[in-house]
Amino acid sequence: MGAPKYARFVVAFDEWFPQGLYLVGEIQAMTEYQSQEDRARNRPVRPRIDEATGRPLFRGTFADPSADKDREKSVTVEFACTHQPVPPEAVAGLPFRPVVLEGMTVQPRAETSGQAKWITWTIRATGMTTPGGASAELTAAGKPTSGRSPADTTGRAAA
């Protein structure tokens, strides 16, 4: 029996990122592809929606210090949540923001380059917190959520 098309596996953050994870840059909303014809007709840009949860997608780039290969040190994580995740406050003296992903799932994805083939992982999460801190995802009222975020998110590992 084959795996379902959009099979996602729940994993523990500490097992996947034993030395932690650091936000590089900002979290941005993902949008659907817009052709030149669409742009010329001034069609509105539509947000990308997660197939499994039906929620808008956001993306951030993170640094993984525990990665063995240089190409794996930069990790892209997709978030599927109703509001854009708010990163934790910056730590004085550090160029990166340490984070812990909540509701983390991974999904295998086949990559190819010429005849070479390998598996990469799409990493998804529902929110993020500071290490040992409270959730950094905000509610519609703009206040921090208490406890865990809703279980719905997406992310992707850079190849």
Short mmCIF file of N, CA and C in Angstrom, two decimals, residues 76-154:
data_model
loop_
_atom_site.label_atom_id
_atom_site.label_comp_id
_atom_site.label_asym_id
_atom_site.label_seq_id
_atom_site.Cartn_x
_atom_site.Cartn_y
_atom_site.Cartn_z
N THR A 76 14.10 26.21 4.92
CA THR A 76 12.89 26.99 4.72
C THR A 76 11.74 26.27 5.41
N VAL A 77 10.99 27.01 6.21
CA VAL A 77 9.85 26.44 6.92
C VAL A 77 8.60 27.18 6.47
N GLU A 78 7.55 26.43 6.17
CA GLU A 78 6.27 27.02 5.80
C GLU A 78 5.32 26.91 6.98
N PHE A 79 4.60 27.99 7.22
CA PHE A 79 3.62 28.05 8.29
C PHE A 79 2.24 28.18 7.66
N ALA A 80 1.29 27.35 8.09
CA ALA A 80 -0.10 27.47 7.66
C ALA A 80 -0.90 27.87 8.89
N CYS A 81 -1.25 29.14 8.95
CA CYS A 81 -2.00 29.63 10.10
C CYS A 81 -2.82 30.84 9.67
N THR A 82 -3.84 31.16 10.46
CA THR A 82 -4.76 32.23 10.09
C THR A 82 -4.10 33.60 10.05
N HIS A 83 -3.08 33.82 10.89
CA HIS A 83 -2.37 35.10 10.94
C HIS A 83 -0.87 34.86 10.76
N GLN A 84 -0.19 35.84 10.22
CA GLN A 84 1.24 35.71 10.02
C GLN A 84 1.94 35.53 11.36
N PRO A 85 2.78 34.48 11.49
CA PRO A 85 3.51 34.28 12.74
C PRO A 85 4.45 35.45 13.03
N VAL A 86 4.51 35.82 14.28
CA VAL A 86 5.38 36.91 14.71
C VAL A 86 6.62 36.30 15.35
N PRO A 87 7.80 36.61 14.82
CA PRO A 87 9.02 36.03 15.39
C PRO A 87 9.28 36.57 16.79
N PRO A 88 10.01 35.79 17.59
CA PRO A 88 10.39 36.26 18.93
C PRO A 88 11.28 37.50 18.83
N GLU A 89 11.41 38.19 19.94
CA GLU A 89 12.27 39.37 19.99
C GLU A 89 13.72 38.97 19.72
N ALA A 90 14.45 39.87 19.08
CA ALA A 90 15.87 39.63 18.80
C ALA A 90 16.66 39.64 20.12
N VAL A 91 17.68 38.81 20.17
CA VAL A 91 18.56 38.75 21.34
C VAL A 91 19.72 39.70 21.07
N ALA A 92 20.00 40.57 22.03
CA ALA A 92 21.07 41.56 21.87
C ALA A 92 22.41 40.86 21.59
N GLY A 93 23.10 41.34 20.56
CA GLY A 93 24.41 40.80 20.22
C GLY A 93 24.37 39.62 19.27
N LEU A 94 23.19 39.12 18.92
CA LEU A 94 23.09 38.00 18.00
C LEU A 94 22.45 38.44 16.69
N PRO A 95 22.98 38.00 15.55
CA PRO A 95 22.38 38.37 14.27
C PRO A 95 21.15 37.54 13.93
N PHE A 96 20.92 36.44 14.67
CA PHE A 96 19.80 35.55 14.40
C PHE A 96 18.88 35.51 15.62
N ARG A 97 17.63 35.07 15.39
CA ARG A 97 16.67 34.91 16.48
C ARG A 97 16.47 33.44 16.75
N PRO A 98 16.81 32.94 17.94
CA PRO A 98 16.58 31.53 18.24
C PRO A 98 15.08 31.27 18.38
N VAL A 99 14.59 30.18 17.78
CA VAL A 99 13.17 29.84 17.82
C VAL A 99 13.00 28.34 18.06
N VAL A 100 11.80 27.98 18.50
CA VAL A 100 11.37 26.60 18.61
C VAL A 100 10.07 26.51 17.81
N LEU A 101 9.98 25.56 16.88
CA LEU A 101 8.78 25.40 16.06
C LEU A 101 7.73 24.61 16.82
N GLU A 102 6.48 25.04 16.72
CA GLU A 102 5.36 24.33 17.33
C GLU A 102 4.59 23.58 16.25
N GLY A 103 4.03 22.44 16.61
CA GLY A 103 3.21 21.68 15.67
C GLY A 103 3.98 21.28 14.43
N MET A 104 5.21 20.86 14.59
CA MET A 104 6.09 20.58 13.46
C MET A 104 5.76 19.25 12.78
N THR A 105 5.70 19.28 11.45
CA THR A 105 5.54 18.07 10.64
C THR A 105 6.56 18.11 9.51
N VAL A 106 6.88 16.94 8.97
CA VAL A 106 7.77 16.85 7.81
C VAL A 106 7.10 15.99 6.75
N GLN A 107 7.45 16.26 5.50
CA GLN A 107 6.92 15.51 4.37
C GLN A 107 8.07 15.24 3.41
N PRO A 108 8.28 13.97 3.02
CA PRO A 108 9.37 13.68 2.08
C PRO A 108 9.06 14.24 0.70
N ARG A 109 10.13 14.64 -0.01
CA ARG A 109 9.98 15.16 -1.37
C ARG A 109 11.19 14.71 -2.18
N ALA A 110 10.95 14.18 -3.37
CA ALA A 110 12.04 13.73 -4.23
C ALA A 110 12.62 14.92 -4.99
N GLU A 111 13.94 14.99 -5.03
CA GLU A 111 14.67 16.02 -5.78
C GLU A 111 15.55 15.33 -6.81
N THR A 112 15.75 15.99 -7.94
CA THR A 112 16.63 15.45 -8.96
C THR A 112 17.50 16.55 -9.54
N SER A 113 18.67 16.15 -10.01
CA SER A 113 19.56 17.04 -10.72
C SER A 113 20.32 16.15 -11.70
N GLY A 114 19.91 16.21 -12.96
CA GLY A 114 20.49 15.29 -13.94
C GLY A 114 20.06 13.87 -13.60
N GLN A 115 21.02 12.98 -13.42
CA GLN A 115 20.69 11.61 -13.06
C GLN A 115 20.71 11.38 -11.55
N ALA A 116 21.19 12.35 -10.80
CA ALA A 116 21.24 12.20 -9.34
C ALA A 116 19.86 12.43 -8.74
N LYS A 117 19.50 11.61 -7.78
CA LYS A 117 18.21 11.73 -7.10
C LYS A 117 18.43 11.60 -5.60
N TRP A 118 17.67 12.37 -4.82
CA TRP A 118 17.76 12.29 -3.37
C TRP A 118 16.44 12.75 -2.77
N ILE A 119 16.29 12.51 -1.48
CA ILE A 119 15.09 12.91 -0.75
C ILE A 119 15.39 14.16 0.08
N THR A 120 14.52 15.16 -0.01
CA THR A 120 14.58 16.32 0.88
C THR A 120 13.29 16.31 1.70
N TRP A 121 13.18 17.21 2.62
CA TRP A 121 12.03 17.23 3.51
C TRP A 121 11.36 18.59 3.47
N THR A 122 10.05 18.60 3.35
CA THR A 122 9.26 19.81 3.48
C THR A 122 8.91 19.93 4.95
N ILE A 123 9.34 21.02 5.58
CA ILE A 123 9.10 21.21 7.01
C ILE A 123 7.98 22.21 7.19
N ARG A 124 7.01 21.83 8.01
CA ARG A 124 5.87 22.69 8.29
C ARG A 124 5.72 22.85 9.80
N ALA A 125 5.14 23.97 10.21
CA ALA A 125 4.89 24.21 11.63
C ALA A 125 3.65 25.08 11.78
N THR A 126 3.07 25.07 12.97
CA THR A 126 1.88 25.88 13.22
C THR A 126 2.21 27.21 13.87
N GLY A 127 3.40 27.35 14.41
CA GLY A 127 3.80 28.57 15.07
C GLY A 127 5.23 28.45 15.55
N MET A 128 5.68 29.46 16.26
CA MET A 128 7.04 29.43 16.81
C MET A 128 7.06 30.11 18.16
N THR A 129 8.01 29.70 18.99
CA THR A 129 8.20 30.30 20.30
C THR A 129 9.68 30.57 20.51
N THR A 130 9.97 31.29 21.56
CA THR A 130 11.36 31.43 21.96
C THR A 130 11.74 30.15 22.69
N PRO A 131 12.99 29.76 22.68
CA PRO A 131 13.38 28.56 23.43
C PRO A 131 13.00 28.72 24.91
N GLY A 132 12.15 27.84 25.40
CA GLY A 132 11.68 27.89 26.78
C GLY A 132 10.67 28.97 27.04
N GLY A 133 10.09 29.58 25.96
CA GLY A 133 9.17 30.70 26.14
C GLY A 133 7.77 30.41 25.66
N ALA A 134 6.94 31.44 25.64
CA ALA A 134 5.54 31.34 25.21
C ALA A 134 5.44 31.51 23.71
N SER A 135 4.30 31.12 23.15
CA SER A 135 4.06 31.15 21.72
C SER A 135 4.22 32.55 21.16
N ALA A 136 4.80 32.64 19.96
CA ALA A 136 5.00 33.94 19.32
C ALA A 136 3.93 34.21 18.28
N GLU A 137 2.95 33.31 18.12
CA GLU A 137 1.86 33.55 17.18
C GLU A 137 0.83 34.43 17.86
N LEU A 138 0.28 35.39 17.15
CA LEU A 138 -0.67 36.30 17.74
C LEU A 138 -2.09 35.91 17.36
N THR A 139 -3.04 36.26 18.21
CA THR A 139 -4.45 36.06 17.93
C THR A 139 -4.94 37.22 17.08
N ALA A 140 -6.19 37.17 16.66
CA ALA A 140 -6.76 38.24 15.86
C ALA A 140 -6.77 39.55 16.64
N ALA A 141 -6.85 39.50 17.96
CA ALA A 141 -6.85 40.70 18.79
C ALA A 141 -5.45 41.28 18.96
N GLY A 142 -4.42 40.58 18.43
CA GLY A 142 -3.05 41.07 18.53
C GLY A 142 -2.38 40.71 19.83
N LYS A 143 -2.98 39.80 20.59
CA LYS A 143 -2.39 39.36 21.85
C LYS A 143 -1.77 37.99 21.66
N PRO A 144 -0.70 37.67 22.38
CA PRO A 144 -0.09 36.35 22.26
C PRO A 144 -1.08 35.26 22.65
N THR A 145 -1.03 34.16 21.91
CA THR A 145 -1.86 33.02 22.25
C THR A 145 -1.29 32.33 23.46
N SER A 146 -2.14 31.65 24.20
CA SER A 146 -1.64 30.89 25.34
C SER A 146 -1.63 29.43 24.96
N GLY A 147 -0.59 28.73 25.31
CA GLY A 147 -0.49 27.31 24.98
C GLY A 147 -0.09 27.10 23.55
N ARG A 148 -0.51 25.98 22.99
CA ARG A 148 -0.09 25.58 21.66
C ARG A 148 -0.97 26.22 20.59
N SER A 149 -0.40 26.40 19.41
CA SER A 149 -1.12 26.93 18.27
C SER A 149 -1.97 25.83 17.65
N PRO A 150 -2.95 26.16 16.79
CA PRO A 150 -3.73 25.14 16.11
C PRO A 150 -2.83 24.26 15.26
N ALA A 151 -3.15 23.00 15.16
CA ALA A 151 -2.30 22.04 14.45
C ALA A 151 -2.50 22.16 12.95
N ASP A 152 -1.84 23.12 12.32
CA ASP A 152 -1.95 23.30 10.88
C ASP A 152 -0.81 24.17 10.39
N THR A 153 0.13 23.59 9.69
CA THR A 153 1.22 24.40 9.18
C THR A 153 2.01 23.67 8.14
N THR A 154 2.79 24.45 7.41
CA THR A 154 3.64 23.82 6.41
C THR A 154 4.99 24.47 6.38
#
